[in-house]
């Protein structure tokens, strides 16, 4: 299903996504969004760039991010900038390769009958709790096969998202209110157990949306909640978007999505500081 036109559209999505929340700086071939630490964006090559990216430009981008209190982070499509992985490693980053998939012919994946799914509104009093749930789920090891996305949350060990009155970040509230982030939560016996979002954006006259941050609390994994939640997010996104995509955590996760009707179209590279 991959084609240059499809990857061009995804690159344009990534280039436009930060504009509402961040100021984008150009450093050589790189675009470096600088915005609120609560909602960081990675640096990326400008759309259509397929040539060399200098190590010094990668180092300068990292320095700009860290000066602003943002994590050092660089992302790109490996098909487009094949030499960038070497430059990123030379600059001290660790590079991971994530399968990039699009919703080709999605198959509905049902949630367990006792689990209910809800769209989250900006005025939901538990919005901060849902944000805490995502941080907890991503900070805990041993993701279920359908958990995916990236998140740098606090190190926590308990399987309890905490009190309902935890305030959300204003950036998240504003994005949910504007529709830039469409959040869904899976609830079991009145308690939130899984979370996920899609992020619609108008790109050259059509809508594209990325599914992000699908995560399940550790003790509820293995029940198909991540797959069912992702299926519901895709169904919602496709009501207005003609392209829905996501990045899977690894090849095993990608195969789960392929069985649910996704098609792998490329590899997304993610470069970050090593832990510790």
Short mmCIF file of C-alpha atoms in Angstrom, two decimals:
data_model
loop_
_atom_site.label_atom_id
_atom_site.label_comp_id
_atom_site.label_asym_id
_atom_site.label_seq_id
_atom_site.Cartn_x
_atom_site.Cartn_y
_atom_site.Cartn_z
CA UNK A 1 0.00 0.00 0.00
CA UNK A 2 3.01 2.28 0.45
CA UNK A 3 3.54 4.99 -2.12
CA UNK A 4 5.57 8.21 -2.26
CA UNK A 5 2.33 10.20 -2.15
CA UNK A 6 1.18 8.44 1.02
CA UNK A 7 4.46 9.07 2.83
CA UNK A 8 4.45 12.68 1.61
CA UNK A 9 1.05 13.18 3.27
CA UNK A 10 2.24 11.65 6.54
CA UNK A 11 5.33 13.86 6.50
CA UNK A 12 3.13 16.91 5.94
CA UNK A 13 0.98 15.85 8.89
CA UNK A 14 4.03 15.68 11.13
CA UNK A 15 5.24 19.08 9.92
CA UNK A 16 1.88 20.77 10.56
CA UNK A 17 1.02 19.08 13.87
CA UNK A 18 3.21 21.29 16.13
CA UNK A 19 2.08 24.64 14.71
CA UNK A 20 -0.83 25.13 17.12
CA UNK A 21 1.28 24.50 20.23
CA UNK A 22 4.89 25.37 19.41
CA UNK A 23 7.22 27.68 17.52
CA UNK A 24 9.18 25.77 14.89
CA UNK A 25 12.89 26.60 14.46
CA UNK A 26 14.89 25.59 11.39
CA UNK A 27 18.36 24.16 11.91
CA UNK A 28 19.82 23.01 8.62
CA UNK A 29 17.45 20.37 7.25
CA UNK A 30 15.76 19.92 10.65
CA UNK A 31 12.59 21.53 11.98
CA UNK A 32 12.66 21.83 15.78
CA UNK A 33 9.35 22.64 17.55
CA UNK A 34 9.78 24.45 20.87
CA UNK A 35 6.65 24.63 22.98
CA UNK A 36 5.24 23.66 26.38
CA UNK A 37 7.18 20.89 28.17
CA UNK A 38 3.82 19.24 28.89
CA UNK A 39 3.34 18.57 25.17
CA UNK A 40 6.73 18.07 23.49
CA UNK A 41 7.24 17.44 19.80
CA UNK A 42 10.32 15.79 18.28
CA UNK A 43 12.61 17.46 15.79
CA UNK A 44 12.13 16.16 12.26
CA UNK A 45 13.64 16.68 8.80
CA UNK A 46 11.59 19.13 6.75
CA UNK A 47 9.02 17.40 4.51
CA UNK A 48 10.50 15.95 1.33
CA UNK A 49 14.10 16.11 2.52
CA UNK A 50 15.93 12.92 1.58
CA UNK A 51 19.53 14.05 1.68
CA UNK A 52 22.27 14.39 4.27
CA UNK A 53 21.61 15.74 7.77
CA UNK A 54 24.74 17.04 9.47
CA UNK A 55 25.73 15.73 12.89
CA UNK A 56 26.31 19.32 14.02
CA UNK A 57 22.69 20.15 13.11
CA UNK A 58 21.46 17.20 15.19
CA UNK A 59 23.58 18.38 18.12
CA UNK A 60 22.27 21.93 17.74
CA UNK A 61 18.66 20.67 17.68
CA UNK A 62 19.26 18.65 20.86
CA UNK A 63 20.83 21.64 22.58
CA UNK A 64 17.85 23.83 21.68
CA UNK A 65 15.39 21.25 23.00
CA UNK A 66 17.22 20.70 26.27
CA UNK A 67 17.71 24.44 26.86
CA UNK A 68 13.91 24.77 26.62
CA UNK A 69 13.41 21.96 29.14
CA UNK A 70 12.27 19.50 26.48
CA UNK A 71 13.50 15.93 25.99
CA UNK A 72 16.09 15.39 23.28
CA UNK A 73 14.03 13.73 20.58
CA UNK A 74 14.33 13.24 16.84
CA UNK A 75 11.96 11.33 14.53
CA UNK A 76 11.92 10.61 10.81
CA UNK A 77 10.88 8.11 8.16
CA UNK A 78 13.80 5.77 7.55
CA UNK A 79 12.92 5.51 3.85
CA UNK A 80 13.54 9.25 3.48
CA UNK A 81 16.73 9.96 5.47
CA UNK A 82 18.77 6.78 5.55
CA UNK A 83 21.91 8.42 6.93
CA UNK A 84 20.19 10.19 9.80
CA UNK A 85 20.41 7.18 12.14
CA UNK A 86 24.20 7.35 12.01
CA UNK A 87 24.16 11.10 12.67
CA UNK A 88 21.79 10.66 15.61
CA UNK A 89 23.93 7.93 17.17
CA UNK A 90 27.06 10.04 16.69
CA UNK A 91 25.27 12.84 18.58
CA UNK A 92 24.70 10.50 21.53
CA UNK A 93 21.13 9.34 20.89
CA UNK A 94 19.71 5.82 20.87
CA UNK A 95 17.74 4.97 17.73
CA UNK A 96 14.69 2.68 17.68
CA UNK A 97 12.82 1.58 14.57
CA UNK A 98 9.02 1.42 14.81
CA UNK A 99 6.70 -0.04 12.16
CA UNK A 100 4.43 2.62 10.65
CA UNK A 101 0.99 1.32 9.68
CA UNK A 102 -2.15 2.74 8.12
CA UNK A 103 -5.74 1.61 8.58
CA UNK A 104 -6.26 -0.21 5.27
CA UNK A 105 -9.32 -2.45 5.76
CA UNK A 106 -9.95 -2.33 9.52
CA UNK A 107 -11.57 -5.28 11.25
CA UNK A 108 -13.74 -4.44 14.27
CA UNK A 109 -12.20 -5.73 17.51
CA UNK A 110 -14.76 -5.93 20.30
CA UNK A 111 -14.04 -5.05 23.90
CA UNK A 112 -15.04 -7.51 26.66
CA UNK A 113 -18.75 -7.23 27.39
CA UNK A 114 -18.21 -5.80 30.89
CA UNK A 115 -16.04 -2.93 29.59
CA UNK A 116 -17.59 0.34 28.48
CA UNK A 117 -15.97 2.91 26.23
CA UNK A 118 -16.43 6.68 26.57
CA UNK A 119 -15.33 9.77 24.68
CA UNK A 120 -13.65 12.20 27.07
CA UNK A 121 -14.71 15.85 27.14
CA UNK A 122 -12.60 18.83 28.18
CA UNK A 123 -14.93 19.40 31.16
CA UNK A 124 -14.71 15.81 32.38
CA UNK A 125 -13.73 16.06 36.07
CA UNK A 126 -11.56 12.95 35.70
CA UNK A 127 -9.53 14.24 32.73
CA UNK A 128 -6.47 14.57 34.95
CA UNK A 129 -7.01 11.04 36.23
CA UNK A 130 -7.01 9.73 32.65
CA UNK A 131 -3.76 11.57 31.96
CA UNK A 132 -2.30 10.00 35.10
CA UNK A 133 -3.50 6.58 33.95
CA UNK A 134 -1.58 6.95 30.70
CA UNK A 135 1.58 8.00 32.58
CA UNK A 136 1.27 5.03 34.92
CA UNK A 137 0.62 2.52 32.15
CA UNK A 138 3.59 3.67 30.06
CA UNK A 139 5.90 3.79 33.07
CA UNK A 140 5.13 0.16 33.95
CA UNK A 141 6.99 -2.59 32.07
CA UNK A 142 5.41 -5.45 30.18
CA UNK A 143 3.01 -3.89 27.72
CA UNK A 144 0.21 -5.98 26.29
CA UNK A 145 0.50 -6.61 22.54
CA UNK A 146 -1.84 -3.80 21.56
CA UNK A 147 -0.35 -1.14 23.80
CA UNK A 148 1.66 1.30 21.72
CA UNK A 149 2.83 4.86 21.43
CA UNK A 150 5.45 6.82 23.32
CA UNK A 151 5.29 8.54 26.65
CA UNK A 152 7.81 9.76 29.18
CA UNK A 153 5.81 9.62 32.39
CA UNK A 154 6.91 9.45 36.01
CA UNK A 155 8.37 6.27 37.45
CA UNK A 156 5.53 4.69 39.42
CA UNK A 157 5.01 1.15 40.57
CA UNK A 158 1.46 0.95 41.82
CA UNK A 159 -1.47 -0.08 39.61
CA UNK A 160 -3.74 2.75 40.75
CA UNK A 161 -4.00 5.98 38.75
CA UNK A 162 -4.64 7.90 41.95
CA UNK A 163 -7.29 10.38 43.07
CA UNK A 164 -9.87 11.63 40.61
CA UNK A 165 -9.10 15.27 41.37
CA UNK A 166 -5.63 15.17 39.75
CA UNK A 167 -5.64 18.27 37.49
CA UNK A 168 -4.83 17.78 33.80
CA UNK A 169 -2.34 19.97 31.97
CA UNK A 170 -3.92 23.01 30.36
CA UNK A 171 -2.45 21.94 27.03
CA UNK A 172 -4.38 18.67 27.16
CA UNK A 173 -7.61 20.37 28.23
CA UNK A 174 -7.30 22.90 25.41
CA UNK A 175 -6.55 20.19 22.82
CA UNK A 176 -9.53 18.08 23.90
CA UNK A 177 -11.76 21.18 23.86
CA UNK A 178 -10.64 22.11 20.34
CA UNK A 179 -10.88 18.55 18.99
CA UNK A 180 -7.15 18.40 18.26
CA UNK A 181 -7.00 15.39 20.60
CA UNK A 182 -9.90 12.93 20.68
CA UNK A 183 -9.53 10.83 23.82
CA UNK A 184 -11.32 7.60 24.69
CA UNK A 185 -11.27 5.72 27.97
CA UNK A 186 -12.24 2.11 28.68
CA UNK A 187 -14.03 1.66 32.02
CA UNK A 188 -14.45 -1.58 33.96
CA UNK A 189 -16.73 -1.59 37.02
CA UNK A 190 -16.71 2.20 37.10
CA UNK A 191 -12.93 2.53 36.99
CA UNK A 192 -10.79 3.65 34.02
CA UNK A 193 -8.47 0.83 32.92
CA UNK A 194 -7.26 1.81 29.43
CA UNK A 195 -6.78 5.03 27.50
CA UNK A 196 -6.03 6.14 23.95
CA UNK A 197 -6.41 9.05 21.55
CA UNK A 198 -6.40 10.04 17.93
CA UNK A 199 -5.26 13.43 16.70
CA UNK A 200 -7.06 14.74 13.59
CA UNK A 201 -5.50 17.44 11.45
CA UNK A 202 -6.36 19.10 8.16
CA UNK A 203 -3.56 18.49 5.66
CA UNK A 204 -3.84 20.11 2.23
CA UNK A 205 -7.64 20.02 2.28
CA UNK A 206 -8.18 16.53 3.69
CA UNK A 207 -8.13 15.15 7.22
CA UNK A 208 -5.48 12.80 8.55
CA UNK A 209 -5.39 11.39 12.07
CA UNK A 210 -2.75 9.57 14.10
CA UNK A 211 -3.67 7.06 16.81
CA UNK A 212 -1.41 7.62 19.82
CA UNK A 213 -0.94 6.72 23.46
CA UNK A 214 -2.98 3.51 23.62
CA UNK A 215 -2.19 2.03 27.02
CA UNK A 216 -3.70 -0.36 29.57
CA UNK A 217 -3.05 -0.59 33.30
CA UNK A 218 -0.79 -3.59 33.99
CA UNK A 219 -3.24 -5.87 35.78
CA UNK A 220 -5.86 -5.46 33.02
CA UNK A 221 -3.55 -6.46 30.17
CA UNK A 222 -4.08 -9.57 28.08
CA UNK A 223 -7.85 -9.01 27.71
CA UNK A 224 -7.77 -7.31 24.30
CA UNK A 225 -8.47 -3.84 25.71
CA UNK A 226 -5.72 -2.15 23.68
CA UNK A 227 -6.83 -3.75 20.42
CA UNK A 228 -10.50 -2.99 21.08
CA UNK A 229 -9.77 0.60 22.04
CA UNK A 230 -7.62 1.11 18.95
CA UNK A 231 -10.38 -0.33 16.77
CA UNK A 232 -12.88 2.14 18.26
CA UNK A 233 -10.49 5.06 17.80
CA UNK A 234 -9.98 4.15 14.14
CA UNK A 235 -13.74 3.85 13.60
CA UNK A 236 -14.27 7.28 15.12
CA UNK A 237 -11.39 8.86 13.17
CA UNK A 238 -12.58 7.44 9.84
CA UNK A 239 -15.87 9.30 10.17
CA UNK A 240 -14.00 12.40 8.98
CA UNK A 241 -10.45 11.33 8.10
CA UNK A 242 -9.48 9.54 4.91
CA UNK A 243 -6.10 8.44 6.32
CA UNK A 244 -5.53 7.01 9.81
CA UNK A 245 -2.11 5.78 10.87
CA UNK A 246 -0.09 4.75 13.91
CA UNK A 247 3.37 3.62 14.96
CA UNK A 248 3.61 0.18 16.58
CA UNK A 249 6.05 -0.54 19.39
CA UNK A 250 7.78 -3.38 17.54
CA UNK A 251 7.26 -6.02 14.86
CA UNK A 252 5.18 -8.27 17.14
CA UNK A 253 2.80 -5.40 17.88
CA UNK A 254 2.67 -4.56 14.17
CA UNK A 255 1.53 -8.11 13.38
CA UNK A 256 -1.36 -7.69 15.84
CA UNK A 257 -2.47 -4.59 13.96
CA UNK A 258 -2.03 -6.27 10.59
CA UNK A 259 -4.47 -8.97 11.70
CA UNK A 260 -6.87 -6.16 12.57
CA UNK A 261 -6.71 -4.73 9.04
CA UNK A 262 -3.74 -2.38 9.15
CA UNK A 263 -1.02 -2.34 6.49
CA UNK A 264 2.63 -1.61 7.16
CA UNK A 265 3.85 1.20 4.90
CA UNK A 266 7.20 2.34 6.30
CA UNK A 267 9.50 2.43 9.29
CA UNK A 268 9.53 5.37 11.67
CA UNK A 269 12.83 6.03 13.44
CA UNK A 270 12.86 7.51 16.95
CA UNK A 271 16.08 8.85 18.48
CA UNK A 272 16.27 9.82 22.15
CA UNK A 273 18.74 10.12 25.00
CA UNK A 274 19.60 6.76 26.54
CA UNK A 275 17.98 6.19 29.95
CA UNK A 276 19.91 6.96 33.08
#
